[in-house]
mmCIF file of C-alpha atoms and ligand atoms in Angstrom:
data_model
loop_
_atom_site.group_PDB
_atom_site.id
_atom_site.type_symbol
_atom_site.label_atom_id
_atom_site.label_comp_id
_atom_site.label_asym_id
_atom_site.label_seq_id
_atom_site.Cartn_x
_atom_site.Cartn_y
_atom_site.Cartn_z
ATOM 1 C CA MET A 1 -0.064 0.112 0.090
ATOM 2 C CA LYS A 2 1.522 3.029 -0.998
ATOM 3 C CA ILE A 3 0.477 6.133 1.912
ATOM 4 C CA LEU A 4 1.291 10.017 0.915
ATOM 5 C CA ILE A 5 1.355 12.211 4.639
ATOM 6 C CA GLN A 6 0.434 15.294 2.871
ATOM 7 C CA ASP A 7 -0.153 17.810 6.266
ATOM 8 C CA LYS A 8 1.739 17.555 9.904
ATOM 9 C CA PHE A 9 1.355 14.814 11.479
ATOM 10 C CA ASP A 10 3.320 13.576 14.376
ATOM 11 C CA LYS A 11 7.094 12.913 13.416
ATOM 12 C CA SER A 12 6.940 9.354 14.298
ATOM 13 C CA LEU A 13 3.662 8.666 12.118
ATOM 14 C CA PRO A 14 5.735 7.648 9.051
ATOM 15 C CA GLY A 15 7.379 5.436 11.097
ATOM 16 C CA ARG A 16 4.107 3.461 12.998
ATOM 17 C CA LEU A 17 2.581 2.787 9.568
ATOM 18 C CA ALA A 18 6.193 1.248 7.612
ATOM 19 C CA ARG A 19 4.169 -1.815 8.222
ATOM 20 C CA PHE A 20 1.296 -1.127 6.441
ATOM 21 C CA GLY A 21 3.490 -0.041 2.829
ATOM 22 C CA GLU A 22 5.535 2.299 1.644
ATOM 23 C CA VAL A 23 5.142 5.950 3.670
ATOM 24 C CA PHE A 24 6.521 9.455 1.600
ATOM 25 C CA GLU A 25 5.676 12.878 2.180
ATOM 26 C CA ASP A 26 6.086 14.149 -1.290
ATOM 27 C CA PRO A 27 2.832 15.631 -2.175
ATOM 28 C CA LYS A 28 4.225 15.720 -6.147
ATOM 29 C CA ARG A 29 3.584 11.908 -5.641
ATOM 30 C CA VAL A 30 -0.333 12.168 -5.215
ATOM 31 C CA ALA A 31 -1.032 10.298 -8.468
ATOM 32 C CA GLU A 32 1.020 7.041 -6.646
ATOM 33 C CA ALA A 33 -1.264 6.994 -3.371
ATOM 34 C CA GLU A 34 -3.540 4.967 -2.601
ATOM 35 C CA VAL A 35 -4.421 6.600 0.545
ATOM 36 C CA VAL A 36 -3.451 9.995 1.680
ATOM 37 C CA LEU A 37 -3.276 11.053 5.196
ATOM 38 C CA VAL A 38 -4.369 15.310 5.202
ATOM 39 C CA ARG A 39 -5.320 18.069 8.259
ATOM 40 C CA SER A 40 -6.463 21.148 7.728
ATOM 41 C CA ALA A 41 -4.145 22.167 5.623
ATOM 42 C CA THR A 42 -4.284 20.395 2.476
ATOM 43 C CA LYS A 43 -7.898 20.924 0.457
ATOM 44 C CA CYS A 44 -9.106 17.745 -1.000
ATOM 45 C CA THR A 45 -10.866 19.434 -3.813
ATOM 46 C CA LYS A 46 -12.579 17.708 -6.619
ATOM 47 C CA GLU A 47 -9.000 18.866 -9.109
ATOM 48 C CA TYR A 48 -6.972 17.095 -6.027
ATOM 49 C CA ILE A 49 -8.880 13.864 -5.754
ATOM 50 C CA ASP A 50 -8.758 13.236 -9.934
ATOM 51 C CA GLY A 51 -5.230 13.214 -9.694
ATOM 52 C CA ALA A 52 -5.342 10.792 -7.589
ATOM 53 C CA PRO A 53 -6.026 7.729 -9.470
ATOM 54 C CA LYS A 54 -5.337 5.071 -7.045
ATOM 55 C CA LEU A 55 -6.810 6.463 -4.194
ATOM 56 C CA LYS A 56 -9.132 3.990 -2.011
ATOM 57 C CA LEU A 57 -8.958 6.418 1.467
ATOM 58 C CA ILE A 58 -8.337 9.671 3.372
ATOM 59 C CA ILE A 59 -7.732 10.422 6.536
ATOM 60 C CA ARG A 60 -8.458 13.672 7.905
ATOM 61 C CA GLY A 61 -6.460 13.707 11.135
ATOM 62 C CA GLY A 62 -9.033 15.857 13.460
ATOM 63 C CA VAL A 63 -12.411 16.662 13.396
ATOM 64 C CA GLY A 64 -14.549 18.405 10.569
ATOM 65 C CA ILE A 65 -14.015 17.151 6.923
ATOM 66 C CA ASP A 66 -14.972 20.466 4.853
ATOM 67 C CA ASN A 67 -11.777 20.700 3.591
ATOM 68 C CA ILE A 68 -12.789 17.608 1.870
ATOM 69 C CA ASP A 69 -14.651 17.482 -1.641
ATOM 70 C CA SER A 70 -16.629 14.245 0.232
ATOM 71 C CA ALA A 71 -19.326 13.675 -2.474
ATOM 72 C CA HIS A 72 -16.824 14.096 -5.480
ATOM 73 C CA ALA A 73 -14.748 11.162 -3.392
ATOM 74 C CA LYS A 74 -17.724 9.209 -2.557
ATOM 75 C CA SER A 75 -18.739 8.884 -6.373
ATOM 76 C CA LYS A 76 -15.245 7.603 -6.972
ATOM 77 C CA GLY A 77 -15.685 4.615 -4.429
ATOM 78 C CA ILE A 78 -12.800 6.637 -1.975
ATOM 79 C CA LEU A 79 -13.707 6.223 1.710
ATOM 80 C CA VAL A 80 -13.125 9.431 3.497
ATOM 81 C CA MET A 81 -12.789 8.976 7.609
ATOM 82 C CA ASN A 82 -11.843 11.601 10.169
ATOM 83 C CA THR A 83 -10.637 11.292 13.866
ATOM 84 C CA PRO A 84 -13.435 12.678 15.641
ATOM 85 C CA GLU A 85 -12.366 11.813 19.025
ATOM 86 C CA ALA A 86 -8.675 12.451 19.658
ATOM 87 C CA SER A 87 -8.870 16.565 19.824
ATOM 88 C CA SER A 88 -11.578 17.439 21.771
ATOM 89 C CA VAL A 89 -9.510 18.470 24.941
ATOM 90 C CA ALA A 90 -6.724 20.169 23.072
ATOM 91 C CA VAL A 91 -9.292 22.790 21.856
ATOM 92 C CA ALA A 92 -11.454 22.942 24.885
ATOM 93 C CA GLU A 93 -7.942 23.648 26.513
ATOM 94 C CA LEU A 94 -6.997 26.371 24.098
ATOM 95 C CA ALA A 95 -10.970 27.567 24.406
ATOM 96 C CA MET A 96 -10.370 27.333 27.972
ATOM 97 C CA ALA A 97 -6.522 29.426 27.595
ATOM 98 C CA PHE A 98 -8.895 32.555 25.994
ATOM 99 C CA LEU A 99 -11.971 32.310 28.325
ATOM 100 C CA VAL A 100 -9.669 32.525 31.208
ATOM 101 C CA ALA A 101 -6.476 35.263 29.814
ATOM 102 C CA ILE A 102 -8.937 37.766 28.328
ATOM 103 C CA PRO A 103 -11.074 38.823 31.005
ATOM 104 C CA ALA A 104 -7.744 38.458 33.008
ATOM 105 C CA LYS A 105 -6.281 40.794 30.595
ATOM 106 C CA LEU A 106 -3.095 38.667 30.568
ATOM 107 C CA ILE A 107 -2.404 39.479 26.771
ATOM 108 C CA PRO A 108 -2.562 43.401 27.442
ATOM 109 C CA GLY A 109 -0.773 43.124 30.648
ATOM 110 C CA HIS A 110 2.119 41.323 29.141
ATOM 111 C CA VAL A 111 2.392 43.615 26.134
ATOM 112 C CA ALA A 112 2.777 46.653 27.930
ATOM 113 C CA MET A 113 5.537 45.233 30.039
ATOM 114 C CA THR A 114 6.992 44.341 26.912
ATOM 115 C CA GLN A 115 6.893 48.200 26.108
ATOM 116 C CA SER A 116 8.537 48.891 29.410
ATOM 117 C CA LYS A 117 4.696 50.564 30.717
ATOM 118 C CA PHE A 118 3.449 49.402 34.027
ATOM 119 C CA LEU A 119 -0.323 49.095 34.080
ATOM 120 C CA LYS A 120 -1.249 48.346 37.398
ATOM 121 C CA LYS A 121 -3.669 51.223 37.846
ATOM 122 C CA GLU A 122 -5.531 50.887 34.219
ATOM 123 C CA LEU A 123 -5.753 47.144 33.773
ATOM 124 C CA LYS A 124 -9.051 45.984 35.877
ATOM 125 C CA ARG A 125 -9.646 42.148 35.296
ATOM 126 C CA THR A 126 -13.109 40.302 35.421
ATOM 127 C CA GLU A 127 -13.662 37.031 37.381
ATOM 128 C CA LEU A 128 -14.575 33.665 35.345
ATOM 129 C CA PHE A 129 -16.049 32.424 39.215
ATOM 130 C CA GLN A 130 -20.388 33.275 39.078
ATOM 131 C CA LYS A 131 -20.352 34.247 35.521
ATOM 132 C CA THR A 132 -22.454 32.960 32.928
ATOM 133 C CA LEU A 133 -21.180 30.835 29.786
ATOM 134 C CA GLY A 134 -22.935 30.126 27.063
ATOM 135 C CA VAL A 135 -21.618 27.660 25.335
ATOM 136 C CA LEU A 136 -22.598 26.938 21.220
ATOM 137 C CA GLY A 137 -22.556 23.667 20.053
ATOM 138 C CA MET A 138 -22.459 21.090 22.726
ATOM 139 C CA GLY A 139 -20.527 18.363 21.014
ATOM 140 C CA ARG A 140 -17.229 16.560 21.879
ATOM 141 C CA ILE A 141 -15.683 20.016 22.441
ATOM 142 C CA GLY A 142 -18.089 22.682 24.119
ATOM 143 C CA THR A 143 -18.675 19.224 26.573
ATOM 144 C CA GLU A 144 -15.246 19.495 27.517
ATOM 145 C CA ILE A 145 -15.232 22.914 27.849
ATOM 146 C CA ALA A 146 -18.318 23.016 29.460
ATOM 147 C CA LYS A 147 -16.656 20.632 32.438
ATOM 148 C CA ARG A 148 -13.654 22.559 32.729
ATOM 149 C CA ALA A 149 -15.912 26.009 33.181
ATOM 150 C CA LYS A 150 -17.746 23.815 35.900
ATOM 151 C CA ALA A 151 -14.479 23.857 37.813
ATOM 152 C CA PHE A 152 -14.266 27.715 37.886
ATOM 153 C CA GLY A 153 -17.317 28.023 39.845
ATOM 154 C CA MET A 154 -19.037 29.273 36.277
ATOM 155 C CA GLU A 155 -22.725 28.917 35.577
ATOM 156 C CA VAL A 156 -23.138 27.131 32.081
ATOM 157 C CA ILE A 157 -25.791 27.280 29.460
ATOM 158 C CA GLY A 158 -25.916 25.496 26.161
ATOM 159 C CA CYS A 159 -27.235 25.432 22.529
ATOM 160 C CA ASP A 160 -27.343 22.864 20.428
ATOM 161 C CA PRO A 161 -30.683 21.122 17.836
ATOM 162 C CA LEU A 162 -29.029 17.904 18.735
ATOM 163 C CA VAL A 163 -29.008 17.791 22.351
ATOM 164 C CA PRO A 164 -31.661 18.606 24.357
ATOM 165 C CA LYS A 165 -30.551 17.444 27.397
ATOM 166 C CA SER A 166 -26.334 17.642 29.305
ATOM 167 C CA GLU A 167 -25.071 16.599 33.045
ATOM 168 C CA HIS A 168 -22.931 19.664 32.095
ATOM 169 C CA ALA A 169 -24.897 22.660 31.250
ATOM 170 C CA LYS A 170 -28.670 23.594 30.904
ATOM 171 C CA MET A 171 -29.765 23.834 27.639
ATOM 172 C CA VAL A 172 -31.243 26.602 26.404
ATOM 173 C CA SER A 173 -32.792 28.298 23.330
ATOM 174 C CA LEU A 174 -30.097 31.270 20.903
ATOM 175 C CA ASP A 175 -31.553 34.098 22.004
ATOM 176 C CA GLU A 176 -31.782 32.712 25.627
ATOM 177 C CA LEU A 177 -28.038 31.970 25.457
ATOM 178 C CA LEU A 178 -26.884 35.186 23.896
ATOM 179 C CA ALA A 179 -28.959 37.531 26.167
ATOM 180 C CA LYS A 180 -27.598 35.790 29.270
ATOM 181 C CA SER A 181 -24.205 34.400 28.518
ATOM 182 C CA ASP A 182 -21.430 37.197 29.810
ATOM 183 C CA LEU A 183 -19.425 35.013 27.709
ATOM 184 C CA ILE A 184 -19.847 32.666 24.702
ATOM 185 C CA SER A 185 -17.805 29.615 23.256
ATOM 186 C CA MET A 186 -18.687 28.747 20.414
ATOM 187 C CA ASN A 187 -17.555 25.051 18.950
ATOM 188 C CA LEU A 188 -19.953 24.860 15.624
ATOM 189 C CA PRO A 189 -18.826 22.631 13.106
ATOM 190 C CA LEU A 190 -19.218 24.936 9.938
ATOM 191 C CA ASN A 191 -23.215 23.766 8.226
ATOM 192 C CA ASP A 192 -25.900 25.563 6.479
ATOM 193 C CA SER A 193 -27.488 26.516 9.509
ATOM 194 C CA THR A 194 -24.230 27.875 11.502
ATOM 195 C CA ARG A 195 -22.496 29.833 8.089
ATOM 196 C CA GLY A 196 -22.333 33.431 9.286
ATOM 197 C CA MET A 197 -24.992 32.477 12.519
ATOM 198 C CA VAL A 198 -22.881 35.333 14.527
ATOM 199 C CA ASN A 199 -24.324 37.884 12.588
ATOM 200 C CA ALA A 200 -25.456 41.421 13.134
ATOM 201 C CA ALA A 201 -28.719 40.400 14.436
ATOM 202 C CA ALA A 202 -28.002 37.475 16.628
ATOM 203 C CA LEU A 203 -25.325 40.373 17.871
ATOM 204 C CA GLY A 204 -28.060 42.427 18.485
ATOM 205 C CA LYS A 205 -29.635 40.386 21.462
ATOM 206 C CA VAL A 206 -26.462 39.817 23.405
ATOM 207 C CA LYS A 207 -25.427 41.374 26.428
ATOM 208 C CA LYS A 208 -23.150 44.755 26.568
ATOM 209 C CA GLY A 209 -19.335 43.568 26.396
ATOM 210 C CA VAL A 210 -20.165 40.012 26.319
ATOM 211 C CA ILE A 211 -16.662 37.564 25.119
ATOM 212 C CA ILE A 212 -16.988 35.937 22.448
ATOM 213 C CA VAL A 213 -14.374 32.809 21.935
ATOM 214 C CA ASN A 214 -14.142 30.935 18.896
ATOM 215 C CA THR A 215 -12.463 27.714 18.359
ATOM 216 C CA GLY A 216 -15.019 25.854 15.655
ATOM 217 C CA ARG A 217 -15.135 27.319 12.649
ATOM 218 C CA GLY A 218 -14.108 30.708 11.112
ATOM 219 C CA LYS A 219 -17.141 31.070 9.189
ATOM 220 C CA THR A 220 -19.767 30.463 11.629
ATOM 221 C CA VAL A 221 -19.157 34.350 12.392
ATOM 222 C CA ASP A 222 -19.764 37.775 10.473
ATOM 223 C CA GLU A 223 -16.651 39.085 10.360
ATOM 224 C CA ALA A 224 -18.362 42.428 9.567
ATOM 225 C CA ALA A 225 -20.696 42.430 11.767
ATOM 226 C CA LEU A 226 -18.170 41.205 14.502
ATOM 227 C CA ALA A 227 -15.663 44.064 14.304
ATOM 228 C CA ALA A 228 -18.845 46.629 14.405
ATOM 229 C CA ALA A 229 -20.062 45.113 17.417
ATOM 230 C CA LEU A 230 -16.647 45.351 19.105
ATOM 231 C CA ALA A 231 -16.074 48.633 17.678
ATOM 232 C CA ASP A 232 -18.952 49.485 19.580
ATOM 233 C CA GLY A 233 -18.271 48.021 22.726
ATOM 234 C CA VAL A 234 -21.242 45.573 22.694
ATOM 235 C CA VAL A 235 -19.331 42.854 22.324
ATOM 236 C CA GLY A 236 -16.038 43.314 24.768
ATOM 237 C CA ALA A 237 -13.502 41.378 23.372
ATOM 238 C CA TYR A 238 -13.304 38.200 20.512
ATOM 239 C CA GLY A 239 -10.766 35.314 21.102
ATOM 240 C CA THR A 240 -10.192 33.849 17.793
ATOM 241 C CA ASP A 241 -8.144 30.519 16.492
ATOM 242 C CA VAL A 242 -10.523 29.841 13.387
ATOM 243 C CA TRP A 243 -10.074 32.335 9.923
ATOM 244 C CA MET A 244 -12.433 32.790 7.078
ATOM 245 C CA SER A 245 -8.823 30.776 5.463
ATOM 246 C CA ASP A 246 -5.532 29.948 6.853
ATOM 247 C CA PRO A 247 -3.867 32.204 6.911
ATOM 248 C CA PRO A 248 -6.892 34.891 6.986
ATOM 249 C CA ASP A 249 -6.346 37.980 4.071
ATOM 250 C CA PHE A 250 -4.474 39.828 5.936
ATOM 251 C CA GLU A 251 -4.954 43.138 3.918
ATOM 252 C CA ASN A 252 -8.917 43.080 4.361
ATOM 253 C CA CYS A 253 -10.114 40.819 7.366
ATOM 254 C CA PRO A 254 -12.163 43.737 9.462
ATOM 255 C CA LEU A 255 -11.218 41.421 12.749
ATOM 256 C CA LEU A 256 -7.878 42.108 12.092
ATOM 257 C CA LYS A 257 -8.439 46.178 12.653
ATOM 258 C CA ALA A 258 -10.830 45.653 15.428
ATOM 259 C CA PRO A 259 -10.166 46.522 19.158
ATOM 260 C CA ASN A 260 -10.194 43.792 21.032
ATOM 261 C CA VAL A 261 -9.085 40.709 19.144
ATOM 262 C CA TYR A 262 -7.075 38.032 20.956
ATOM 263 C CA MET A 263 -5.685 35.558 18.099
ATOM 264 C CA THR A 264 -4.319 32.472 17.386
ATOM 265 C CA PRO A 265 -3.028 30.432 14.459
ATOM 266 C CA HIS A 266 -5.511 27.740 13.852
ATOM 267 C CA ILE A 267 -3.658 25.524 16.833
ATOM 268 C CA GLY A 268 -6.621 24.093 18.523
ATOM 269 C CA ALA A 269 -5.743 20.294 17.669
ATOM 270 C CA SER A 270 -2.338 21.217 17.528
ATOM 271 C CA SER A 271 -1.153 19.790 20.459
ATOM 272 C CA ASN A 272 1.408 17.555 20.982
ATOM 273 C CA GLU A 273 -0.184 15.089 22.396
ATOM 274 C CA ASN A 274 -3.121 15.605 20.003
ATOM 275 C CA LEU A 275 -0.354 14.872 17.126
ATOM 276 C CA LEU A 276 -0.070 11.636 18.945
ATOM 277 C CA ARG A 277 -3.378 10.688 19.458
ATOM 278 C CA ILE A 278 -4.434 11.235 16.034
ATOM 279 C CA GLY A 279 -1.729 9.409 14.977
ATOM 280 C CA ASP A 280 -3.286 6.399 16.980
ATOM 281 C CA CYS A 281 -6.695 6.944 15.729
ATOM 282 C CA VAL A 282 -4.800 6.732 11.942
ATOM 283 C CA VAL A 283 -3.241 3.177 13.027
ATOM 284 C CA SER A 284 -6.217 1.798 14.394
ATOM 285 C CA ILE A 285 -8.660 3.307 11.054
ATOM 286 C CA LEU A 286 -5.632 1.384 8.808
ATOM 287 C CA ASP A 287 -5.789 -2.166 10.655
ATOM 288 C CA LYS A 288 -9.430 -2.067 10.959
ATOM 289 C CA LEU A 289 -9.859 -1.318 6.690
ATOM 290 C CA ALA A 290 -6.739 -3.709 5.908
ATOM 291 C CA LYS A 291 -8.260 -6.542 8.273
ATOM 292 C CA GLU A 292 -11.988 -5.980 6.729
ATOM 293 C CA GLY A 293 -9.782 -6.389 3.143
ATOM 294 C CA LYS A 294 -10.780 -2.768 2.459
ATOM 295 C CA LEU A 295 -7.479 -2.172 1.364
HETATM 296 P P1 NAD B 1 -19.147 17.688 17.029
HETATM 297 O O1 NAD B 1 -20.067 17.139 15.935
HETATM 298 O O2 NAD B 1 -19.135 16.676 18.796
HETATM 299 O O3 NAD B 1 -20.354 18.663 17.940
HETATM 300 C C1 NAD B 1 -20.440 20.107 17.316
HETATM 301 C C2 NAD B 1 -21.982 20.269 17.802
HETATM 302 O O4 NAD B 1 -22.432 20.884 17.420
HETATM 303 C C3 NAD B 1 -23.234 19.294 17.769
HETATM 304 O O5 NAD B 1 -23.502 18.701 18.654
HETATM 305 C C4 NAD B 1 -23.911 19.750 16.873
HETATM 306 O O6 NAD B 1 -25.225 19.290 17.255
HETATM 307 C C5 NAD B 1 -24.102 21.228 17.077
HETATM 308 N N1 NAD B 1 -24.586 21.859 15.906
HETATM 309 C C6 NAD B 1 -25.140 22.071 14.709
HETATM 310 N N2 NAD B 1 -25.605 23.545 14.304
HETATM 311 C C7 NAD B 1 -25.899 23.652 15.216
HETATM 312 C C8 NAD B 1 -26.469 25.212 15.574
HETATM 313 N N3 NAD B 1 -26.991 25.232 14.564
HETATM 314 N N4 NAD B 1 -26.400 25.634 16.445
HETATM 315 C C9 NAD B 1 -25.781 24.887 17.569
HETATM 316 N N5 NAD B 1 -24.876 23.809 17.419
HETATM 317 C C10 NAD B 1 -24.853 23.207 16.719
HETATM 318 O O7 NAD B 1 -17.930 18.314 16.945
HETATM 319 P P2 NAD B 1 -17.137 18.594 18.084
HETATM 320 O O8 NAD B 1 -15.846 17.505 17.581
HETATM 321 O O9 NAD B 1 -17.212 18.872 18.972
HETATM 322 O O10 NAD B 1 -15.950 19.801 17.056
HETATM 323 C C11 NAD B 1 -16.494 21.208 16.541
HETATM 324 C C12 NAD B 1 -15.887 21.686 15.921
HETATM 325 O O11 NAD B 1 -15.023 22.042 16.354
HETATM 326 C C13 NAD B 1 -16.082 20.427 14.698
HETATM 327 O O12 NAD B 1 -16.658 20.964 13.282
HETATM 328 C C14 NAD B 1 -14.334 22.046 13.869
HETATM 329 O O13 NAD B 1 -15.493 22.564 13.331
HETATM 330 C C15 NAD B 1 -14.420 22.623 15.017
HETATM 331 N N6 NAD B 1 -13.112 22.448 15.469
HETATM 332 C C16 NAD B 1 -12.117 23.064 15.675
HETATM 333 C C17 NAD B 1 -10.708 22.743 15.812
HETATM 334 C C18 NAD B 1 -9.348 23.928 15.544
HETATM 335 O O14 NAD B 1 -8.335 23.760 15.782
HETATM 336 N N7 NAD B 1 -9.440 25.193 16.696
HETATM 337 C C19 NAD B 1 -9.858 21.446 15.678
HETATM 338 C C20 NAD B 1 -11.023 20.899 16.306
HETATM 339 C C21 NAD B 1 -12.340 20.956 15.578
#
């Protein structure tokens, strides 16, 4: 079996996959590949798939498969698998890092210190204790965030059409979540119901000064409406790991010019531990499919 590792995985993975066949990392050899391993960087478009006539399996190391034209892959009999369970803790910890750091004024405090400014009087922090966290998307990652927020003494409410009940959050409507949350964590997949979900209408219903953290997908917010809400102080701060594209359009992304935006370059899943867990899942998938004679 010929396996192309196309994106960044744990460096031990090529060695762990050697027992399945030849493993290579040169994208120019895609036409030879029977299995392709991608994360989010490679876009498996129709053209990409058509350029790999021997392909039987695409494994997306991670959760969302919106970088893969799954319908086209299916039409050609190519299996598309992902590793959805692996990343939950890694992403939840990054969301918590934003949720802790933003009200703690960690980043402006640090930046000012690097500029020899001692903002002891100016920087007033807010606590998480007894604040309400609204979790938008109570799936695997949202649930891990809810559990951690409870440990901070927060009230946790959640909104998710597929999760009527949760032991970790009181489930409420979207309008109630927007109206009651002091902080909102967005952990949504990108689909027709979530694209641009946090738009001007939704932002018209939030508590003034709400902190929004997005570790789901960049396109679930309307960037122009959010930038305007940040400029007006309707939204107190926005912490985001996710963008309209990776990387964002640095010249034209309105959020890059808006105040109180805290940013990371889509590293939610990129913990060392998670890359190892993703590798474990890739090996299990290959073992299972090989045993079933599907490869
Ligand atoms: P999941 O499928 O377990 O949970 C997503 C939840 O969102 C589901 O329960 C679903 O019902 C809910 N949902 C869908 N539409 C909704 C709507 N309109 N309103 C409210 N809830 C809605 O997925 P997960 O493992 O928790 O991952 C969530 C998302 O996080 C992924 O789809 C992916 O886009 C993103 N993600 C980002 C990173 C990163 O690096 N930042 C890493 C992994 C995953």
